[in-house]
Coordinates of C-alpha atoms and ligand atoms in Angstrom, one line a residue:
X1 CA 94.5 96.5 106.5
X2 CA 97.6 94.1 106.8
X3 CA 99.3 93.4 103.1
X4 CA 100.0 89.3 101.8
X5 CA 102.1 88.6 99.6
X6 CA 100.0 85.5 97.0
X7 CA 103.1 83.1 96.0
X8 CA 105.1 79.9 96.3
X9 CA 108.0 81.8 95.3
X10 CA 111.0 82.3 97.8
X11 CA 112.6 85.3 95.1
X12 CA 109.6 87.1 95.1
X13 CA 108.9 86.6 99.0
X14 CA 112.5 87.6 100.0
X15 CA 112.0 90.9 97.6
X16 CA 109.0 91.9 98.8
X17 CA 110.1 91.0 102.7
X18 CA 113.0 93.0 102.5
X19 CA 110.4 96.2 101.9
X20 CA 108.7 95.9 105.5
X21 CA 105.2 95.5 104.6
X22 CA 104.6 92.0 104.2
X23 CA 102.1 90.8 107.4
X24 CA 101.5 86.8 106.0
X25 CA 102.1 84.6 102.9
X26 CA 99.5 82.3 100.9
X27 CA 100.1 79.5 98.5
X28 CA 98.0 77.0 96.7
X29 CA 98.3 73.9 94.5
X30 CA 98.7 76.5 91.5
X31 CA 100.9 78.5 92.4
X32 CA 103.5 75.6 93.6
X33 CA 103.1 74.3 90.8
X34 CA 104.9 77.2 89.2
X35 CA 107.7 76.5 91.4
X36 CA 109.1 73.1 89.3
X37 CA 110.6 70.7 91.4
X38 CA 110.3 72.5 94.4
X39 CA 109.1 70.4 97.5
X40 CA 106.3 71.2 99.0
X41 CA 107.2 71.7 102.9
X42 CA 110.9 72.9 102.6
X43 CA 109.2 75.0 100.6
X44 CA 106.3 76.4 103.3
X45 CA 109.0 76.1 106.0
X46 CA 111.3 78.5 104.3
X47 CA 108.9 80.7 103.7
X48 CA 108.4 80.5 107.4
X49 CA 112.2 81.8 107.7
X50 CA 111.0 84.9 105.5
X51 CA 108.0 86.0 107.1
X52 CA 107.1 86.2 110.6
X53 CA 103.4 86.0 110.3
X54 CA 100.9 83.4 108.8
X55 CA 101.4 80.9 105.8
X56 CA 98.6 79.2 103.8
X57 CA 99.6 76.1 103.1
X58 CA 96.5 74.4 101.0
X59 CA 94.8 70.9 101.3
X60 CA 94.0 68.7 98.4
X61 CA 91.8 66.3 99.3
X62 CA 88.4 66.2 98.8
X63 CA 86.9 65.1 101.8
X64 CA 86.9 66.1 105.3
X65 CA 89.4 63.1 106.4
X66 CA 91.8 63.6 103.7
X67 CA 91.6 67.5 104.7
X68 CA 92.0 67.0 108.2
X69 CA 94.8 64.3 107.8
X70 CA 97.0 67.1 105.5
X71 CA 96.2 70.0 107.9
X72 CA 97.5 68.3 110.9
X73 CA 100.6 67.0 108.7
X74 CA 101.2 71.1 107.3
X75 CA 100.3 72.2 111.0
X76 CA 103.4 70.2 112.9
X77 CA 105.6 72.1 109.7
X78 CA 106.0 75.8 111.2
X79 CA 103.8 77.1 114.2
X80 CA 102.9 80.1 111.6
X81 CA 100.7 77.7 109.2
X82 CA 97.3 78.2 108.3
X83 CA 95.5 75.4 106.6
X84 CA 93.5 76.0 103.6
X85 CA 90.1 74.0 102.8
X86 CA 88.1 74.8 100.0
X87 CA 84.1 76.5 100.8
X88 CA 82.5 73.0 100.7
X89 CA 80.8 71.4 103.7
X90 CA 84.1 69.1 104.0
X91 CA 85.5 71.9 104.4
X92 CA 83.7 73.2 107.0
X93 CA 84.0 69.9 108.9
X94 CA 87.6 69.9 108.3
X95 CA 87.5 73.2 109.6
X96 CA 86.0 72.4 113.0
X97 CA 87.8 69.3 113.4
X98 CA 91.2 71.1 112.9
X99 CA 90.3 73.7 115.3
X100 CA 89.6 71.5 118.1
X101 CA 93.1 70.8 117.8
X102 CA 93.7 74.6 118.3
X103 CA 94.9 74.3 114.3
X104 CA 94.1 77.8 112.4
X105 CA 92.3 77.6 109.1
X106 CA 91.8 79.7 105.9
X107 CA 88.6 79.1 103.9
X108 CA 89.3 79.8 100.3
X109 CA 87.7 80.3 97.2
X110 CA 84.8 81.7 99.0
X111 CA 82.4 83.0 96.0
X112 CA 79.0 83.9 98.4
X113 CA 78.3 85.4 101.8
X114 CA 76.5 82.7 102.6
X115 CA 79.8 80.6 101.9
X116 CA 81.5 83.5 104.5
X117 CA 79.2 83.2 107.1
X118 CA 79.2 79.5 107.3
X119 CA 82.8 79.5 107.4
X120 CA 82.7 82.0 110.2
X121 CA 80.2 79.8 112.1
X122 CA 82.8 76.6 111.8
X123 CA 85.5 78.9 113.0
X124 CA 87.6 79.9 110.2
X125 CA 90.6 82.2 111.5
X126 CA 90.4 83.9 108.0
X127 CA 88.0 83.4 104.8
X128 CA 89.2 84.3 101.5
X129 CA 86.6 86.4 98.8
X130 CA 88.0 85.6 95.4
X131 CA 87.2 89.1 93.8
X132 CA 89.3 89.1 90.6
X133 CA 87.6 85.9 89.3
X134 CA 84.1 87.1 90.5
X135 CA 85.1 90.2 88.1
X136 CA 85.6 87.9 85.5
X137 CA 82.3 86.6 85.4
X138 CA 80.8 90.3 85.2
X139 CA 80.4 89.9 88.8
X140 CA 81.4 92.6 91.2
X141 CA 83.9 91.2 93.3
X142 CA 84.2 94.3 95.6
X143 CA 80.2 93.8 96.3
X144 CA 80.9 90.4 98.5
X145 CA 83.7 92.1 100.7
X146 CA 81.4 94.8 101.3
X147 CA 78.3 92.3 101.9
X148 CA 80.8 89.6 104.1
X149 CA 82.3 92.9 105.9
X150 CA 78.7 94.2 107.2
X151 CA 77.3 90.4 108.0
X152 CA 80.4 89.9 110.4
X153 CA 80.4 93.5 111.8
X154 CA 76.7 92.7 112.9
X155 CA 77.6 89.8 114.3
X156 CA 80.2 90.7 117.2
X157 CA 80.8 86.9 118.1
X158 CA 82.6 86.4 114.3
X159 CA 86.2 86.4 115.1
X160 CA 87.2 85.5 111.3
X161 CA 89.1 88.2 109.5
X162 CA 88.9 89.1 105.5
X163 CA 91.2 88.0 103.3
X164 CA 90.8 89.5 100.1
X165 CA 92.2 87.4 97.0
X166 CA 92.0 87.0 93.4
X167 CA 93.6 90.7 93.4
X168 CA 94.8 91.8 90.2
X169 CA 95.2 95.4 90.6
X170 CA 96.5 97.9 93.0
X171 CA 92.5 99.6 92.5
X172 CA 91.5 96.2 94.5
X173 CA 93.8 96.9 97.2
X174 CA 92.6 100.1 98.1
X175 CA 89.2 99.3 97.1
X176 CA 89.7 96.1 99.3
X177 CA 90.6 98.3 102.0
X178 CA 87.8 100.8 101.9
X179 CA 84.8 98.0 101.6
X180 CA 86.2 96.6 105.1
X181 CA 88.7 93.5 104.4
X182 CA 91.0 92.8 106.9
X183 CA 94.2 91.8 104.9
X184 CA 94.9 91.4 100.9
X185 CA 97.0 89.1 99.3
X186 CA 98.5 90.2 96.5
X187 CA 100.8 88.8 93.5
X188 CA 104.3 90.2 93.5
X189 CA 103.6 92.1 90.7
X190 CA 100.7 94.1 91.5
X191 CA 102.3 95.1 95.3
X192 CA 105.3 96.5 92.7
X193 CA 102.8 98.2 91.0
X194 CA 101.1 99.9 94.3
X195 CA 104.1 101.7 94.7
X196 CA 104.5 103.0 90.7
X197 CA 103.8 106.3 89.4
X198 CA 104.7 107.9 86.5
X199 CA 104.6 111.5 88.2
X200 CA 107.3 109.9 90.8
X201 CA 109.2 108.4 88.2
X202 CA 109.4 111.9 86.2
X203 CA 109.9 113.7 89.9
X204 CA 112.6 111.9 90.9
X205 CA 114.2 112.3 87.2
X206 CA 113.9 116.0 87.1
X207 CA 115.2 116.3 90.9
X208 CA 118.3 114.8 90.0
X209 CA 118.4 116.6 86.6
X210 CA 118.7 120.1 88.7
X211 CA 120.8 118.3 91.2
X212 CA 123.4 117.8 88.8
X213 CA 123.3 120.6 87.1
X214 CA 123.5 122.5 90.5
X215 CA 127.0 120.5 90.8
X216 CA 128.5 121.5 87.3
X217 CA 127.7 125.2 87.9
X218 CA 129.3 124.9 91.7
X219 CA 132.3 123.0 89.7
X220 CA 132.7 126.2 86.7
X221 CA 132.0 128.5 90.3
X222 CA 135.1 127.0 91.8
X223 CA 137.3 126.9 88.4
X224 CA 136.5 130.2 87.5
X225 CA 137.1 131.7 90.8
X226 CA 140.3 129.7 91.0
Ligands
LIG301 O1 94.8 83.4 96.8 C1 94.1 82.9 95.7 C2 94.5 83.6 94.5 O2 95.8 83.2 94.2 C3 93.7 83.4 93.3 O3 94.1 84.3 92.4 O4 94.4 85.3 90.2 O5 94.3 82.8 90.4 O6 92.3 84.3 90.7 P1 93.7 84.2 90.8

């Protein structure tokens, strides 16, 4: 499963570059707007400088003209980015329409199989599960990867990969993994926290504990002998 990293911010992207897992990058109106005064496509295109894989860049019109219009505007930005539609039958249109223009798309806030499959059908490159809100509401989030996972493996013709997002926990990354997603996209925070363990923490302490000590007996060693 390839790794995202789920932010408009160029910090967190460079960080997270500079550790050699990062596959792709997705933003959306939210999370640029955490990013005050930043614009919008020197933004996504130097992201694009960043990362050498693919960039959601997200729509915000509501219908399929206003879609298709902002997706071939974001598309002529980087050759790396993917447009994001919402799962709404504009969407889908949008979707189809863009790709006859050989223009990639990601289907997001995808809530239902159903929602997947259609996506698949219009000819999504990827469609993104939102699992962490899907927990919120009691749901289990893990439950649709696992569903959207076994409808496209039955259906060899589905090209669209899995995008995993709403992750909030480095459980949903691996969990994400196992029930057959493709790729996760992550916040910053919760890719730091994959790699966080208090038995490494204490490890590494203790090595360098003995370490040092090791150095201050070699030291009296030499004085003495001296
Ligand atoms: O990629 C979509 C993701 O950012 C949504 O996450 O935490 O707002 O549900 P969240």
């Amino acid at each position: 499963m390839k790794i995202y990293l789920d932010t408009a911010n160029l910090g967190e992207i460079r960080e997270a570059a500079r550790w050699g897992i990062l596959s792709g990058v997705t933003t959306n109106p939210s999370l640029m707007a955490r990013e005050t005064g930043a614009d919008f496509k020197e933004t996504i295109q130097e992201i694009a400088t960043l990362v050498d894989g693919p960039i959601s860049a997200e729509t915000v019109s509501e219908d399929a003209d206003g879609m298709v219009r902002e997706g071939i505007d974001y598309a002529a930005w980087h050759h790396n980015v993917i447009i994001k539609v919402p799962s709404t039958t504009d969407g889908l249109e949008a979707v189809s329409r863009l790709g006859q223009q050989g223009i990639r798309c990601n289907v997001t806030l995808c809530f239902s199989t159903s929602q997947a499959l259609m996506a698949a059908l219009a000819g999504a490159f990827v469609v993104s599960p939102f699992i962490g809100r899907l927990d919120d509401l009691s749901q289990d989030g893990m439950e649709l990867i696992r569903e959207i996972a076994a409808v496209y493996e039955q259906n060899p013709e589905i090209r669209t990969r899995i995008l995993a997002a709403s992750i909030r926990h480095p459980r949903h990354v691996v969990e994400a993994a196992l029930a057959g997603a493709h790729i996760a996209t992550c916040p910053f925070k919760v890719l730091q926290k994959c790699m966080r363990h208090p038995l490494t923490d204490s490890g590494m302490a203790s090595f360098l504990a003995d370490w040092r000590a090791r150095e201050v007996d070699m030291a009296l060693a030499g004085a003495s002998a001296g």
